[in-house]
Amino acid sequence: MSSQAGATMVLSAAMDYRLPATVVPKRYDLRLEPDLVAATFAGEAVITVEVETTVTEMVCNAAELAIQSAALTREGGVPIHGSITLDETSERARFVFPAAIAPGEWKLTLRFTGTLNDRLHGFYRSTYKDASGVPHTIAATQFEATDARRGFPCWDEPAFKAVFGVTLVVPEGLAAVSNSAIVRDEPLGDGRRAVHFADTIRMSTYLVAFVVGELEASDAVMVGPTPLRVWCVPGKKHLARFALDVGAFSLDFFERYYGLPYPGDKVDLLAIPDFAAGAMENLGAITFRENALLVNEGAASHAELERIADVIAHELAHMWFGDLVTMAWWNGIWLNEAFATFMELMAVDAWKPEWKRWTTFGVSRAAAMAVDGLEATRTIEFEVGNPHDCRAMFDLLTYEKGASVLRMLEQHLGPEAFREGVRLYLERHRYANAETTDLWKALGDASHQPIPSIMDGWIFKPGYPLVTVEPDGAGLKVTQRRFSYVAADRDSGQRWRIPIVLRAAVKRGYVERRLLLDGDEASVALPAKADWIVVNSGGHGFYRVRYAPALLKKLAGAVAKIAPIERFNLLSDAFALAQAGLMPSVDYLDLTGRFTTESDRNVWTVLVSSLAYVNRVIGDEHRSGLAALVRHRLDEEVALLGWEVQEGETELERQLRGDLIRALGTLGDDVDIQSRARDVYARYREDEASVDANVLPAVIAVLAAAGGESEYAEFRERFKSARTPQEEQRYLYALAGFRKAELLGRTLEMTLNGEMRSQDAPYVIRSLLVSVYSRGLAWDFVKRNWQTMARQYPESAYTRMYEGIAGLVSADSEREVRAFFADNKIDLGGKTLQQYLEQLRVAVAFQEREAEALAAYLSRQRPR
Ligand SMILES: [Zn+2]
């Protein structure tokens, strides 16, 4: 924090956003009385503050609150009443006192009222209907990044850590949950009770949580001394088992990994019917979207279970990294999230090694590279002045690129040294705040390596390198430059320190070469008889590889001999090169022909999604050619897998079956698959156990693509009466997968008429924008309704909705999209909009460059 002297003189732009440090909160005694019927709340905050230097006023944050009184007392003195000014623009409350306030400890007592809003931030309300259609209301909080100020007046910056003593006054019969255990439950004699919670550890305001409503809890699972529970609306407790299993394992795993006990006194995992993000790491009271926590394990696909395990492990990882040690300011949010993502993978990989979580992470890494290859990317860490700017940090670059470069560092330092460094960091900074440099220092102390010199390029430079490999005499020449989709032939001059691992096949096995490439180029000596070589061996590197044609040809002939993550990277990099104009698209399509017997799910994921991309680029008249190509690539593996679970299969193989049936029945438009899906679904209606949980979501998607009025009516009904969050999601997204305009129009209506939750509607629109059957309709709908959407949808989800514009692939659409954003002055925060527009540009350029070649190639694909 800056010193008080500077703050009173000239306020720099950045300083404007920071509260003066003349008064520092130590402790909040909060009493909140939510009225769920009126959707309001009343509160009292007694804030113990340390006055550092004589003041006559105090400034803290408040938004959408009315503050009725402000009184300052000191041990044994009479209250000094202050005048109150609220500034909604700066979201601040200013209290001016009639006398000078001397340094020392004071108690500031504030009485305030507020509204339980419907925007899923601050202190908000979530509503749901029970099985008999009766509506119910829950009050819940979402305070990160800067919305604690909507729940109570506070010093709402992460470095102002304090102890919180919370009391919730609620009607008898309603559950009340906050960050710590209940110490006293006091009946008030008026039909209400005051629930008093134990003091928290010193923590940041954005981690405070209150949840009030008709909720029920699972029995507690003990993890050492810590009780772990799952909370949900009545009637869903039977969906908590899986979460308890993952939670118990992860909590124990993190205690061991971090070498520190869990910092709270209990862990509650709460499923909230309306929730903007996936989950939120409030210490001891972690809130989730229902579909990220509750599941019927036996009826869920692998993908659905993996997501839940990921999210739970991620939030629990934050209890130490984020909650116990917190970033000093919002520029550090990337490390908070990147690290939790990294640890989530560590925990899930330890829990279910057979899920091969580090291999499947390749898909997420590739998604980050897709954004980071744009000119409009950003550096992982950047200066954050206005805290609103940190909204743009909750993206793929923070989570997935961040976790990727941490994994690259961990592999470079070795897992032991890395863990020692993390322990040192937590030990040094617990109950306090830290900067990125503090972690580098701790990792450096533990590993005796110069961390900043390796990491700075990845953290403080935008983008990532393209490593080109060419034969050079008996060896190889590797060179680097920045990868770019739109400026592929321009060298930006940027260079990275790249830990490169490459492997060459020789007569009796392999030889490995490791180098740290930090200049333009390096030579690598190879054994004389080297056959093929693979660069980025092991797949941990955050860079793309471009092989000289001769090398690519050899490697393509050896795909069966390289690891799944290496095959994944080979395809992912090749398609990116095609998008950037560095490889003819038809060469890429030829390459996919090498993978017809592929057995790894991730490799299929990149292959299928690249063909879906091509489908968005080509004209309608070539769709049947592409479908024929899809069938050619997928047929053999689908025939091998069949429709039924086979003895000894892994979970990943079962999920692959679902993935491929879905792709073949939708993108491949395979009539046999569609007809079989109808039979399977008919059987499912008679006997639910007759269909594997990995196949059912695929069957639903295929029936939507091939279906009409009757399927639509059935799926819509099943969406409304869904018994699990997963079932709800499957049918919901199926409604976006139909192809008839009239049906799609109904789905669009549902995004605004209250039939869909505002937490889901923007994502449904995003998927409608990228489908070739609905994109035109969806775009027209967005143009007509965007202002209503901006009001109704949670801000983060509203922003993500526009990601779908990258699906509007034509020069005319692109012009129109650009005009729309310019005319309406829509700002999505940070560089988000520029990124979406550039993704559209890349697709249109690809279309203009490749249309002719693709048309010729696809017309040669023979329909079966
Ligand atoms: Zn997180």
Coordinates of C-alpha atoms and ligand atoms in Angstrom, one line a residue, residues 281 314-315 318 336-337 340 399, ligand 1:
E281 CA -13.6 -20.2 -3.0
H314 CA -9.8 -26.1 -7.7
E315 CA -11.8 -24.4 -5.0
H318 CA -7.6 -21.9 -3.1
N336 CA -4.2 -17.1 -7.8
E337 CA -6.2 -18.7 -10.5
A340 CA -5.5 -23.3 -8.3
Y399 CA -6.4 -20.1 -15.9
Ligands
ZN1 ZN -10.3 -20.1 -8.9

